[in-house]
Structures are given as C-alpha cells and as structure tokens.
mmCIF file of C-alpha atoms in Angstrom:
data_model
loop_
_atom_site.group_PDB
_atom_site.id
_atom_site.type_symbol
_atom_site.label_atom_id
_atom_site.label_comp_id
_atom_site.label_asym_id
_atom_site.label_seq_id
_atom_site.Cartn_x
_atom_site.Cartn_y
_atom_site.Cartn_z
ATOM 1 C CA UNK A 1 0.289 0.138 0.002
ATOM 2 C CA UNK A 2 2.951 2.300 0.738
ATOM 3 C CA UNK A 3 3.804 2.313 -3.237
ATOM 4 C CA UNK A 4 0.713 2.865 -4.044
ATOM 5 C CA UNK A 5 0.408 6.361 -2.196
ATOM 6 C CA UNK A 6 3.993 7.064 -3.075
ATOM 7 C CA UNK A 7 2.950 6.572 -6.920
ATOM 8 C CA UNK A 8 -0.501 8.811 -6.515
ATOM 9 C CA UNK A 9 1.505 11.381 -4.880
ATOM 10 C CA UNK A 10 4.005 11.724 -7.847
ATOM 11 C CA UNK A 11 0.482 11.521 -9.826
ATOM 12 C CA UNK A 12 -0.688 14.478 -8.070
ATOM 13 C CA UNK A 13 2.630 16.260 -8.391
ATOM 14 C CA UNK A 14 3.151 15.781 -12.147
ATOM 15 C CA UNK A 15 -0.490 17.172 -12.348
ATOM 16 C CA UNK A 16 0.116 19.977 -10.371
ATOM 17 C CA UNK A 17 2.881 21.285 -11.875
ATOM 18 C CA UNK A 18 0.744 20.709 -15.467
ATOM 19 C CA UNK A 19 -1.737 22.921 -14.100
ATOM 20 C CA UNK A 20 0.500 25.702 -12.618
ATOM 21 C CA UNK A 21 2.328 25.672 -15.693
ATOM 22 C CA UNK A 22 -0.168 25.168 -18.386
ATOM 23 C CA UNK A 23 -3.301 27.827 -17.627
ATOM 24 C CA UNK A 24 -6.379 26.208 -18.524
ATOM 25 C CA UNK A 25 -9.654 24.121 -18.972
ATOM 26 C CA UNK A 26 -7.737 20.471 -19.664
ATOM 27 C CA UNK A 27 -5.240 21.126 -17.177
ATOM 28 C CA UNK A 28 -7.926 22.268 -14.302
ATOM 29 C CA UNK A 29 -9.925 18.855 -15.274
ATOM 30 C CA UNK A 30 -6.558 17.006 -15.250
ATOM 31 C CA UNK A 31 -5.682 18.305 -12.059
ATOM 32 C CA UNK A 32 -9.418 18.031 -10.152
ATOM 33 C CA UNK A 33 -9.465 14.350 -11.840
ATOM 34 C CA UNK A 34 -5.925 13.516 -9.820
ATOM 35 C CA UNK A 35 -7.899 14.866 -6.381
ATOM 36 C CA UNK A 36 -11.097 12.804 -6.809
ATOM 37 C CA UNK A 37 -10.106 9.851 -8.197
ATOM 38 C CA UNK A 38 -9.321 8.170 -4.186
ATOM 39 C CA UNK A 39 -12.659 9.372 -3.677
ATOM 40 C CA UNK A 40 -14.272 7.408 -6.816
ATOM 41 C CA UNK A 41 -11.920 4.519 -5.741
ATOM 42 C CA UNK A 42 -13.115 4.398 -2.210
ATOM 43 C CA UNK A 43 -16.975 5.403 -3.145
ATOM 44 C CA UNK A 44 -16.546 1.836 -5.538
ATOM 45 C CA UNK A 45 -14.819 -0.659 -3.379
ATOM 46 C CA UNK A 46 -16.466 0.500 -0.031
ATOM 47 C CA UNK A 47 -19.416 -1.940 -0.068
ATOM 48 C CA UNK A 48 -17.300 -4.688 -1.598
ATOM 49 C CA UNK A 49 -14.327 -3.797 1.103
ATOM 50 C CA UNK A 50 -17.065 -4.053 3.853
ATOM 51 C CA UNK A 51 -18.507 -7.625 3.020
ATOM 52 C CA UNK A 52 -15.318 -9.284 2.410
ATOM 53 C CA UNK A 53 -15.377 -12.601 3.827
ATOM 54 C CA UNK A 54 -12.470 -15.127 4.513
ATOM 55 C CA UNK A 55 -12.383 -18.486 5.616
ATOM 56 C CA UNK A 56 -10.233 -21.653 5.963
ATOM 57 C CA UNK A 57 -10.880 -24.811 6.262
ATOM 58 C CA UNK A 58 -10.083 -28.658 4.857
ATOM 59 C CA UNK A 59 -12.062 -30.214 2.446
ATOM 60 C CA UNK A 60 -14.257 -33.034 3.992
ATOM 61 C CA UNK A 61 -11.969 -33.317 6.874
ATOM 62 C CA UNK A 62 -14.782 -32.124 9.571
ATOM 63 C CA UNK A 63 -13.837 -30.013 12.489
ATOM 64 C CA UNK A 64 -10.157 -31.966 12.690
ATOM 65 C CA UNK A 65 -8.506 -33.279 9.708
ATOM 66 C CA UNK A 66 -5.537 -36.341 10.227
ATOM 67 C CA UNK A 67 -2.889 -36.979 8.265
ATOM 68 C CA UNK A 68 0.795 -38.505 8.250
ATOM 69 C CA UNK A 69 3.858 -36.947 8.718
ATOM 70 C CA UNK A 70 5.185 -35.914 5.359
ATOM 71 C CA UNK A 71 1.931 -36.407 3.798
ATOM 72 C CA UNK A 72 0.425 -33.517 1.987
ATOM 73 C CA UNK A 73 -3.358 -32.177 3.050
ATOM 74 C CA UNK A 74 -5.139 -29.641 1.173
ATOM 75 C CA UNK A 75 -5.799 -26.158 3.087
ATOM 76 C CA UNK A 76 -8.350 -24.468 0.957
ATOM 77 C CA UNK A 77 -8.673 -20.472 1.981
ATOM 78 C CA UNK A 78 -11.517 -19.161 0.319
ATOM 79 C CA UNK A 79 -12.194 -14.710 0.173
ATOM 80 C CA UNK A 80 -15.712 -13.505 -1.192
ATOM 81 C CA UNK A 81 -17.224 -10.438 -0.978
ATOM 82 C CA UNK A 82 -21.368 -9.304 -2.034
ATOM 83 C CA UNK A 83 -20.867 -6.157 -3.649
ATOM 84 C CA UNK A 84 -21.162 -6.712 -7.597
ATOM 85 C CA UNK A 85 -19.308 -3.942 -8.836
ATOM 86 C CA UNK A 86 -15.312 -4.721 -8.910
ATOM 87 C CA UNK A 87 -13.188 -3.840 -6.112
ATOM 88 C CA UNK A 88 -9.757 -3.812 -4.536
ATOM 89 C CA UNK A 89 -7.256 -6.828 -3.941
ATOM 90 C CA UNK A 90 -7.286 -8.279 -0.461
ATOM 91 C CA UNK A 91 -4.671 -9.870 1.468
ATOM 92 C CA UNK A 92 -4.976 -12.230 4.805
ATOM 93 C CA UNK A 93 -2.188 -14.317 6.751
ATOM 94 C CA UNK A 94 -2.930 -17.811 6.818
ATOM 95 C CA UNK A 95 -1.022 -19.054 10.614
ATOM 96 C CA UNK A 96 -0.312 -22.256 11.208
ATOM 97 C CA UNK A 97 0.844 -23.451 14.654
ATOM 98 C CA UNK A 98 2.140 -26.934 16.079
ATOM 99 C CA UNK A 99 0.858 -26.801 19.556
ATOM 100 C CA UNK A 100 3.046 -29.880 20.511
ATOM 101 C CA UNK A 101 6.479 -28.606 18.726
ATOM 102 C CA UNK A 102 5.904 -25.189 19.796
ATOM 103 C CA UNK A 103 6.630 -24.215 16.334
ATOM 104 C CA UNK A 104 4.900 -21.624 14.049
ATOM 105 C CA UNK A 105 5.066 -19.906 10.687
ATOM 106 C CA UNK A 106 3.215 -17.185 8.676
ATOM 107 C CA UNK A 107 2.390 -17.026 5.133
ATOM 108 C CA UNK A 108 0.449 -13.755 3.218
ATOM 109 C CA UNK A 109 -1.955 -14.701 0.786
ATOM 110 C CA UNK A 110 -3.239 -12.181 -1.716
ATOM 111 C CA UNK A 111 -6.961 -12.761 -3.277
ATOM 112 C CA UNK A 112 -9.390 -10.254 -6.199
ATOM 113 C CA UNK A 113 -12.388 -11.219 -4.129
ATOM 114 C CA UNK A 114 -15.407 -11.473 -6.048
ATOM 115 C CA UNK A 115 -19.171 -12.647 -5.544
ATOM 116 C CA UNK A 116 -18.081 -15.980 -6.550
ATOM 117 C CA UNK A 117 -15.242 -17.167 -3.781
ATOM 118 C CA UNK A 118 -12.468 -16.831 -4.885
ATOM 119 C CA UNK A 119 -10.717 -20.668 -3.940
ATOM 120 C CA UNK A 120 -6.463 -20.777 -2.894
ATOM 121 C CA UNK A 121 -5.361 -24.164 -2.142
ATOM 122 C CA UNK A 122 -2.536 -24.454 0.150
ATOM 123 C CA UNK A 123 -0.693 -27.811 0.362
ATOM 124 C CA UNK A 124 0.146 -28.068 4.138
ATOM 125 C CA UNK A 125 2.413 -30.433 5.232
ATOM 126 C CA UNK A 126 4.489 -31.328 8.261
ATOM 127 C CA UNK A 127 8.084 -34.034 8.795
ATOM 128 C CA UNK A 128 6.687 -33.572 12.835
ATOM 129 C CA UNK A 129 3.869 -34.959 14.314
ATOM 130 C CA UNK A 130 1.806 -32.607 16.235
ATOM 131 C CA UNK A 131 -1.532 -30.902 16.581
ATOM 132 C CA UNK A 132 -1.600 -28.073 14.347
ATOM 133 C CA UNK A 133 -4.043 -25.011 14.038
ATOM 134 C CA UNK A 134 -4.472 -22.926 10.864
ATOM 135 C CA UNK A 135 -6.206 -19.681 11.290
ATOM 136 C CA UNK A 136 -6.258 -16.374 9.503
ATOM 137 C CA UNK A 137 -5.371 -12.949 11.054
ATOM 138 C CA UNK A 138 -4.901 -9.528 9.811
ATOM 139 C CA UNK A 139 -7.803 -10.117 6.950
ATOM 140 C CA UNK A 140 -7.583 -6.760 5.347
ATOM 141 C CA UNK A 141 -9.113 -5.446 2.173
ATOM 142 C CA UNK A 142 -8.003 -2.539 -0.285
ATOM 143 C CA UNK A 143 -9.668 -0.268 -2.123
ATOM 144 C CA UNK A 144 -9.227 -0.510 -5.877
ATOM 145 C CA UNK A 145 -6.023 2.204 -6.122
ATOM 146 C CA UNK A 146 -4.739 0.398 -3.304
ATOM 147 C CA UNK A 147 -4.826 3.588 -1.128
ATOM 148 C CA UNK A 148 -6.850 2.672 1.473
ATOM 149 C CA UNK A 149 -7.765 -0.351 3.699
ATOM 150 C CA UNK A 150 -10.041 -1.656 6.132
ATOM 151 C CA UNK A 151 -10.025 -4.653 8.533
ATOM 152 C CA UNK A 152 -12.057 -8.070 7.592
ATOM 153 C CA UNK A 153 -14.320 -8.431 10.173
ATOM 154 C CA UNK A 154 -15.887 -11.470 8.676
ATOM 155 C CA UNK A 155 -13.707 -14.402 8.622
ATOM 156 C CA UNK A 156 -14.588 -18.103 9.963
ATOM 157 C CA UNK A 157 -11.847 -19.052 12.975
ATOM 158 C CA UNK A 158 -9.736 -22.311 12.571
ATOM 159 C CA UNK A 159 -9.260 -25.548 11.291
ATOM 160 C CA UNK A 160 -7.496 -28.368 13.250
ATOM 161 C CA UNK A 161 -4.878 -30.527 11.395
ATOM 162 C CA UNK A 162 -3.537 -33.861 13.579
ATOM 163 C CA UNK A 163 -0.379 -35.018 11.927
ATOM 164 C CA UNK A 164 -0.121 -38.354 13.486
ATOM 165 C CA UNK A 165 2.968 -39.932 14.615
ATOM 166 C CA UNK A 166 4.182 -43.121 12.690
ATOM 167 C CA UNK A 167 3.736 -46.761 13.118
ATOM 168 C CA UNK A 168 6.906 -48.837 12.803
ATOM 169 C CA UNK A 169 6.931 -52.375 12.050
ATOM 170 C CA UNK A 170 9.683 -53.692 14.160
ATOM 171 C CA UNK A 171 10.261 -57.144 15.588
ATOM 172 C CA UNK A 172 8.600 -56.799 19.041
ATOM 173 C CA UNK A 173 7.566 -59.930 21.138
ATOM 174 C CA UNK A 174 6.501 -60.457 24.650
ATOM 175 C CA UNK A 175 8.320 -61.805 27.675
ATOM 176 C CA UNK A 176 5.893 -64.332 29.833
ATOM 177 C CA UNK A 177 5.275 -62.301 33.126
ATOM 178 C CA UNK A 178 3.112 -61.632 35.530
ATOM 179 C CA UNK A 179 1.483 -58.829 37.378
ATOM 180 C CA UNK A 180 2.609 -58.313 40.736
ATOM 181 C CA UNK A 181 0.291 -58.265 43.752
ATOM 182 C CA UNK A 182 -2.667 -60.617 42.451
ATOM 183 C CA UNK A 183 -4.589 -60.094 45.321
ATOM 184 C CA UNK A 184 -4.505 -56.351 44.267
ATOM 185 C CA UNK A 185 -6.403 -57.323 40.919
ATOM 186 C CA UNK A 186 -8.505 -54.353 39.430
ATOM 187 C CA UNK A 187 -11.282 -54.266 37.013
ATOM 188 C CA UNK A 188 -12.193 -52.252 34.400
ATOM 189 C CA UNK A 189 -14.724 -49.299 35.537
ATOM 190 C CA UNK A 190 -15.807 -48.561 31.775
ATOM 191 C CA UNK A 191 -16.573 -52.055 30.001
ATOM 192 C CA UNK A 192 -18.075 -55.475 31.606
ATOM 193 C CA UNK A 193 -16.458 -58.587 31.149
ATOM 194 C CA UNK A 194 -16.740 -62.409 31.621
ATOM 195 C CA UNK A 195 -15.211 -63.101 35.573
ATOM 196 C CA UNK A 196 -18.726 -63.521 37.801
ATOM 197 C CA UNK A 197 -16.421 -62.845 40.556
ATOM 198 C CA UNK A 198 -17.297 -59.351 41.042
ATOM 199 C CA UNK A 199 -20.227 -57.175 39.573
ATOM 200 C CA UNK A 200 -19.773 -54.790 37.210
ATOM 201 C CA UNK A 201 -23.421 -53.515 37.098
ATOM 202 C CA UNK A 202 -27.217 -54.216 35.869
ATOM 203 C CA UNK A 203 -28.793 -54.024 32.616
ATOM 204 C CA UNK A 204 -32.213 -54.687 31.125
ATOM 205 C CA UNK A 205 -32.779 -58.316 29.053
ATOM 206 C CA UNK A 206 -31.644 -58.861 25.870
ATOM 207 C CA UNK A 207 -32.730 -61.895 24.228
ATOM 208 C CA UNK A 208 -29.935 -64.943 23.980
ATOM 209 C CA UNK A 209 -29.319 -63.781 27.954
ATOM 210 C CA UNK A 210 -28.885 -66.886 30.212
ATOM 211 C CA UNK A 211 -31.365 -66.685 32.949
ATOM 212 C CA UNK A 212 -28.705 -67.497 35.202
ATOM 213 C CA UNK A 213 -27.786 -64.609 35.257
ATOM 214 C CA UNK A 214 -31.036 -62.868 36.172
ATOM 215 C CA UNK A 215 -31.189 -61.104 39.654
ATOM 216 C CA UNK A 216 -35.322 -62.090 39.927
ATOM 217 C CA UNK A 217 -34.963 -60.521 43.525
ATOM 218 C CA UNK A 218 -34.579 -57.126 42.010
ATOM 219 C CA UNK A 219 -36.419 -58.002 38.583
ATOM 220 C CA UNK A 220 -39.421 -58.631 40.951
ATOM 221 C CA UNK A 221 -39.056 -54.873 42.702
ATOM 222 C CA UNK A 222 -38.687 -53.053 39.725
ATOM 223 C CA UNK A 223 -40.594 -55.288 37.190
ATOM 224 C CA UNK A 224 -38.316 -55.757 34.216
ATOM 225 C CA UNK A 225 -35.866 -58.297 33.923
ATOM 226 C CA UNK A 226 -32.427 -57.176 35.315
ATOM 227 C CA UNK A 227 -29.389 -58.908 34.256
ATOM 228 C CA UNK A 228 -26.138 -59.543 36.079
ATOM 229 C CA UNK A 229 -22.758 -57.808 34.265
ATOM 230 C CA UNK A 230 -19.674 -59.890 35.276
ATOM 231 C CA UNK A 231 -16.053 -57.443 35.474
ATOM 232 C CA UNK A 232 -13.141 -56.821 33.175
ATOM 233 C CA UNK A 233 -10.136 -58.069 35.146
ATOM 234 C CA UNK A 234 -7.501 -55.973 34.533
ATOM 235 C CA UNK A 235 -4.322 -57.553 36.081
ATOM 236 C CA UNK A 236 -1.798 -58.342 33.196
ATOM 237 C CA UNK A 237 -1.144 -54.737 32.303
ATOM 238 C CA UNK A 238 1.710 -52.513 30.793
ATOM 239 C CA UNK A 239 2.071 -48.659 31.885
ATOM 240 C CA UNK A 240 4.025 -46.570 29.153
ATOM 241 C CA UNK A 241 5.010 -43.298 30.781
ATOM 242 C CA UNK A 242 5.574 -40.357 28.427
ATOM 243 C CA UNK A 243 7.811 -37.346 29.351
ATOM 244 C CA UNK A 244 8.359 -35.834 26.446
ATOM 245 C CA UNK A 245 10.795 -32.969 27.880
ATOM 246 C CA UNK A 246 13.347 -32.954 25.221
ATOM 247 C CA UNK A 247 13.766 -30.741 21.618
ATOM 248 C CA UNK A 248 11.036 -31.377 18.665
ATOM 249 C CA UNK A 249 12.933 -33.749 17.335
ATOM 250 C CA UNK A 250 13.244 -35.785 19.960
ATOM 251 C CA UNK A 251 9.866 -35.203 20.989
ATOM 252 C CA UNK A 252 8.836 -36.658 17.831
ATOM 253 C CA UNK A 253 10.624 -39.712 17.948
ATOM 254 C CA UNK A 254 9.511 -40.531 21.288
ATOM 255 C CA UNK A 255 5.702 -40.471 20.131
ATOM 256 C CA UNK A 256 6.571 -42.837 17.318
ATOM 257 C CA UNK A 257 7.424 -45.290 19.965
ATOM 258 C CA UNK A 258 4.522 -44.005 21.955
ATOM 259 C CA UNK A 259 2.463 -45.066 18.571
ATOM 260 C CA UNK A 260 4.379 -48.286 17.876
ATOM 261 C CA UNK A 261 3.700 -49.816 21.271
ATOM 262 C CA UNK A 262 0.453 -49.083 21.742
ATOM 263 C CA UNK A 263 -0.356 -50.282 18.361
ATOM 264 C CA UNK A 264 1.189 -53.736 18.907
ATOM 265 C CA UNK A 265 0.110 -54.251 22.637
ATOM 266 C CA UNK A 266 -3.481 -53.613 21.139
ATOM 267 C CA UNK A 267 -2.676 -56.441 18.776
ATOM 268 C CA UNK A 268 -2.089 -58.326 21.368
ATOM 269 C CA UNK A 269 -5.344 -57.626 23.303
ATOM 270 C CA UNK A 270 -3.112 -56.576 25.898
ATOM 271 C CA UNK A 271 -4.259 -53.987 28.242
ATOM 272 C CA UNK A 272 -1.973 -50.505 29.049
ATOM 273 C CA UNK A 273 -2.396 -47.737 30.360
ATOM 274 C CA UNK A 274 -0.238 -44.363 28.866
ATOM 275 C CA UNK A 275 0.905 -41.253 31.317
ATOM 276 C CA UNK A 276 1.706 -38.473 30.733
ATOM 277 C CA UNK A 277 1.991 -34.732 31.475
ATOM 278 C CA UNK A 278 -0.807 -31.752 31.376
ATOM 279 C CA UNK A 279 -0.999 -28.981 32.788
ATOM 280 C CA UNK A 280 1.272 -30.016 35.376
ATOM 281 C CA UNK A 281 -0.175 -33.325 36.633
ATOM 282 C CA UNK A 282 -0.335 -36.816 35.513
ATOM 283 C CA UNK A 283 -2.608 -37.699 33.411
ATOM 284 C CA UNK A 284 -3.605 -41.457 33.021
ATOM 285 C CA UNK A 285 -5.354 -43.097 29.567
ATOM 286 C CA UNK A 286 -6.496 -46.794 29.905
ATOM 287 C CA UNK A 287 -6.809 -48.473 27.115
ATOM 288 C CA UNK A 288 -8.701 -51.982 27.803
ATOM 289 C CA UNK A 289 -10.028 -52.142 23.337
ATOM 290 C CA UNK A 290 -7.622 -51.260 20.184
ATOM 291 C CA UNK A 291 -9.730 -49.144 18.785
ATOM 292 C CA UNK A 292 -9.343 -47.175 21.837
ATOM 293 C CA UNK A 293 -5.282 -46.939 21.140
ATOM 294 C CA UNK A 294 -5.328 -44.227 18.710
ATOM 295 C CA UNK A 295 -7.258 -41.854 20.348
ATOM 296 C CA UNK A 296 -5.108 -42.649 23.214
ATOM 297 C CA UNK A 297 -2.070 -41.556 21.360
ATOM 298 C CA UNK A 298 -4.362 -38.482 19.800
ATOM 299 C CA UNK A 299 -5.208 -37.626 23.285
ATOM 300 C CA UNK A 300 -1.347 -37.733 24.143
ATOM 301 C CA UNK A 301 -0.298 -35.447 20.964
ATOM 302 C CA UNK A 302 -3.204 -32.871 21.551
ATOM 303 C CA UNK A 303 -3.199 -32.259 25.584
ATOM 304 C CA UNK A 304 0.488 -33.135 26.996
ATOM 305 C CA UNK A 305 2.504 -29.961 28.450
ATOM 306 C CA UNK A 306 6.026 -31.609 27.596
ATOM 307 C CA UNK A 307 6.936 -30.835 31.185
ATOM 308 C CA UNK A 308 8.425 -33.473 33.518
ATOM 309 C CA UNK A 309 6.451 -36.277 34.917
ATOM 310 C CA UNK A 310 5.027 -35.609 38.555
ATOM 311 C CA UNK A 311 3.858 -39.429 39.630
ATOM 312 C CA UNK A 312 1.159 -38.779 41.947
ATOM 313 C CA UNK A 313 1.077 -40.757 45.305
ATOM 314 C CA UNK A 314 -1.395 -43.972 43.944
ATOM 315 C CA UNK A 315 -0.173 -45.065 40.646
ATOM 316 C CA UNK A 316 -1.889 -48.377 38.500
ATOM 317 C CA UNK A 317 -2.002 -50.966 39.655
ATOM 318 C CA UNK A 318 -2.096 -55.224 38.135
ATOM 319 C CA UNK A 319 1.362 -53.455 35.767
ATOM 320 C CA UNK A 320 3.517 -56.469 34.684
ATOM 321 C CA UNK A 321 5.484 -54.463 32.345
ATOM 322 C CA UNK A 322 6.404 -50.526 32.452
ATOM 323 C CA UNK A 323 7.679 -48.628 29.669
ATOM 324 C CA UNK A 324 9.858 -45.182 30.628
ATOM 325 C CA UNK A 325 9.639 -42.495 27.529
ATOM 326 C CA UNK A 326 12.268 -40.102 27.910
ATOM 327 C CA UNK A 327 15.071 -38.088 26.714
ATOM 328 C CA UNK A 328 17.057 -37.846 29.930
ATOM 329 C CA UNK A 329 16.070 -40.355 32.310
ATOM 330 C CA UNK A 330 15.081 -39.063 35.792
ATOM 331 C CA UNK A 331 16.459 -41.021 38.620
ATOM 332 C CA UNK A 332 13.636 -40.116 41.151
ATOM 333 C CA UNK A 333 11.530 -41.245 38.592
ATOM 334 C CA UNK A 334 13.301 -44.918 37.710
ATOM 335 C CA UNK A 335 13.194 -45.292 41.483
ATOM 336 C CA UNK A 336 9.692 -45.026 42.175
ATOM 337 C CA UNK A 337 9.070 -46.962 39.146
ATOM 338 C CA UNK A 338 11.149 -49.984 40.650
ATOM 339 C CA UNK A 339 9.489 -49.423 43.905
ATOM 340 C CA UNK A 340 6.183 -49.460 43.214
ATOM 341 C CA UNK A 341 6.822 -52.534 40.393
ATOM 342 C CA UNK A 342 9.111 -54.830 41.992
ATOM 343 C CA UNK A 343 8.412 -57.176 39.989
ATOM 344 C CA UNK A 344 7.382 -55.729 36.615
ATOM 345 C CA UNK A 345 9.614 -55.614 33.468
ATOM 346 C CA UNK A 346 11.089 -51.895 33.764
ATOM 347 C CA UNK A 347 12.184 -50.575 30.429
ATOM 348 C CA UNK A 348 13.307 -47.183 29.689
ATOM 349 C CA UNK A 349 13.506 -45.799 26.179
ATOM 350 C CA UNK A 350 15.670 -42.329 26.310
ATOM 351 C CA UNK A 351 16.311 -40.169 23.057
ATOM 352 C CA UNK A 352 19.854 -39.306 24.760
ATOM 353 C CA UNK A 353 22.527 -41.166 26.040
ATOM 354 C CA UNK A 354 22.719 -41.053 29.512
ATOM 355 C CA UNK A 355 26.402 -39.932 30.601
ATOM 356 C CA UNK A 356 25.930 -41.773 34.063
ATOM 357 C CA UNK A 357 24.580 -45.983 34.221
ATOM 358 C CA UNK A 358 26.253 -46.584 37.428
ATOM 359 C CA UNK A 359 23.037 -44.233 38.170
ATOM 360 C CA UNK A 360 20.165 -46.158 36.543
ATOM 361 C CA UNK A 361 18.462 -49.364 38.471
ATOM 362 C CA UNK A 362 20.056 -52.652 37.839
ATOM 363 C CA UNK A 363 16.883 -53.801 37.145
ATOM 364 C CA UNK A 364 15.838 -51.539 34.388
ATOM 365 C CA UNK A 365 16.421 -52.351 30.526
ATOM 366 C CA UNK A 366 17.531 -49.340 28.960
ATOM 367 C CA UNK A 367 16.746 -48.733 24.738
ATOM 368 C CA UNK A 368 18.270 -45.802 22.890
ATOM 369 C CA UNK A 369 15.975 -44.540 20.291
ATOM 370 C CA UNK A 370 17.665 -42.346 17.817
ATOM 371 C CA UNK A 371 15.425 -39.813 16.147
ATOM 372 C CA UNK A 372 14.665 -41.301 12.707
ATOM 373 C CA UNK A 373 16.048 -45.055 13.625
ATOM 374 C CA UNK A 374 12.665 -45.647 15.647
ATOM 375 C CA UNK A 375 12.133 -48.666 13.804
ATOM 376 C CA UNK A 376 15.896 -50.058 14.385
ATOM 377 C CA UNK A 377 16.462 -49.472 17.386
ATOM 378 C CA UNK A 378 12.883 -50.939 18.570
ATOM 379 C CA UNK A 379 13.366 -54.028 16.700
ATOM 380 C CA UNK A 380 14.401 -57.217 18.610
ATOM 381 C CA UNK A 381 12.584 -55.507 21.699
ATOM 382 C CA UNK A 382 11.380 -58.231 24.400
ATOM 383 C CA UNK A 383 8.727 -56.442 26.225
#
C-alpha cells in the first residue's frame, strides 16, 4: 500500500505542475480528476470492502483432519464479497502453529475477491507430528487504487489438523511374566467382562441372555428383567509413561515409539495405560480395547504440556510391564517405578545417551532411541 500511495503522490505532483505551468481547462480538469480519483475508488470499493468474508478449512476433513508425517493435506482458503462491482485486492495472513512442538509459521496470501468465492488451495505438510491449528489473521481489504484498507471482520475461526506419529513395524515380542500383587486385582470401570466373581452392573434383559444371570429379586421389585454383568479383570497390563521434555525432534521420535508400542499391545489384546503430563499433573489414559489405542495417542499429542512427570502417590495397579519414554532419564522417577513395581519388567527408551549409567537401577532394561531410526532401535525389543 505504501508503494501505491507514493505513486499517487507522484501523479498528483505532476498534475499539479501541469496545472501551474499550462493554465487552462484541460490542465484544471486533469488536476481535479487526480484529486477525485481516491474518493471515486473508495466509493466504488467500500461496499465490497465492508462485505468481505474470509475462511479456512480442510475439504471433507470435518472439525479435525488427520494426516501422516510428510503427507500433504489440502488446506482451502476462500475469500468472497457480496458487492457486484469490482473491488480491490484482499490480503490475509495464514498462521499455522504446531502446539506439540511450539513451532509457528506465517504466510501472506493475496486475492481478488468477487461475488464468486475465490479459492486458494494450500498444501500443508509437516515433518514432525503434532496438533496443528490453522487460522486467518490480519485479513484486510483494499480499494481499487490500493490507497485505503479496512480489516475484515467476517473471517471463519480456524481448523485443526492432526499430524499423527509414524507406526513402525519392528520385530517385537513379549516375555512371559505376571502382574505384581495378584490380590490387588482391579477391574475395568468402563466395560463389562467375563469374571463372574465381581459385579460390573445391571442392565435390561436382551434376547439371548442366560436366565442364570437374571437378578430375580431386583427384577420383581422393578417389574422388568435385570441381568447381572460380570466385570473385566485388568491384571496383566502395561504402563507406558511419556515424559516429552526434550527437543521437538526428540519428542517426535518418542511419539513414534508410543504409537508403535500402542499398536503392538493393542494387537496382542493386552490392556495398557498411558501416563503423560497435562497442566502440570500426570494424567493416565486406560486402553482396554484395540480401537482405543489411537485416540489415546491423539490425546497425548493434543493435550500434553511436555513437562516433567510428577507421579501421584497412587499409580495404576496390576502392571506387569513398565515402559518409561524420556529424553533423559530422571533418577527419582526410575526409583519410584522400581519401588512401586518390584516384579514388573522395567524398560526405558531414552532419546539421548545417559551420562551416568551407574545411577540407573540394575533392574532397568535401557534402550536408546535415535530420531529417524525408531524401527531399527526397537527391533528385537522383548517387553
């Protein structure tokens, strides 16, 4: 806009000199026309500038679109106006922020809006996983001469894109083990199972249910058949702790390890629990069914604050395998895990080499995970 204003001042200067040096009707008309041009341009463009609308979305992606690392996803930016006459250009700033890595980039886009929406497709790619928010900021509309501008007050908020971590296919296996403290067996609070020794809840009778499970006393009181549901025992479980305090590249590699282990454990139908830091406290997400593994990984990707883990006094029970994901191991966390799970297999996957191996507990099974070599480093791991 500065360039247009300087050009207009030069035109005004030349027409003024022409009017002074060549006194007459033609020079006067040219001078007054040069003075009126900005007002004419603003008058013609103002309705279009006031009715300008800008939006950003992922076609067919709904509220949240999902993609893999390095795979492009179309991002559609649309600009339109309700004014039928030609108007000036519009300029919008597209801000793309990765909340997992903290990286942010800005791109400036220019349009020539009309009543027909003008679409611009932007190929969005990311080499690191994360939750990306795409939003439009500083959208401005210009008049025909580019001398005046107004902010666009009608722009659609934002859209979210999840760049999922890579799931590798290393050669993994599981060692025979048992959960510590079998007398402390716990049961799922969300899903019923097949253990009749513990009552999960009551539900209405459905065709095919065995009459031996009908609670006749309560059914007589309520007037409808009620069936007792057995509980789902959760004894042989794995605990995966994700402490994502390192760099963006290290956090990306650890998320690949988490996604790989989650799919492996879900494929073996072994329930597990993921612990991560959120808002300064450790949050645990239980995964009891294979279809719950991916949403749990996405929860870590979207909500972790990437702070050190602060383990609560009470940790999940019935755990036979513990995997501690970190950039650098925390001795206090490792000591707490050894005390809490003395008979569980304790693994540590660190993105950096540990400088003092003598401080690591002897029960620990350490593993170095290098960014870009996750599949190679996890190959042969015996959980």
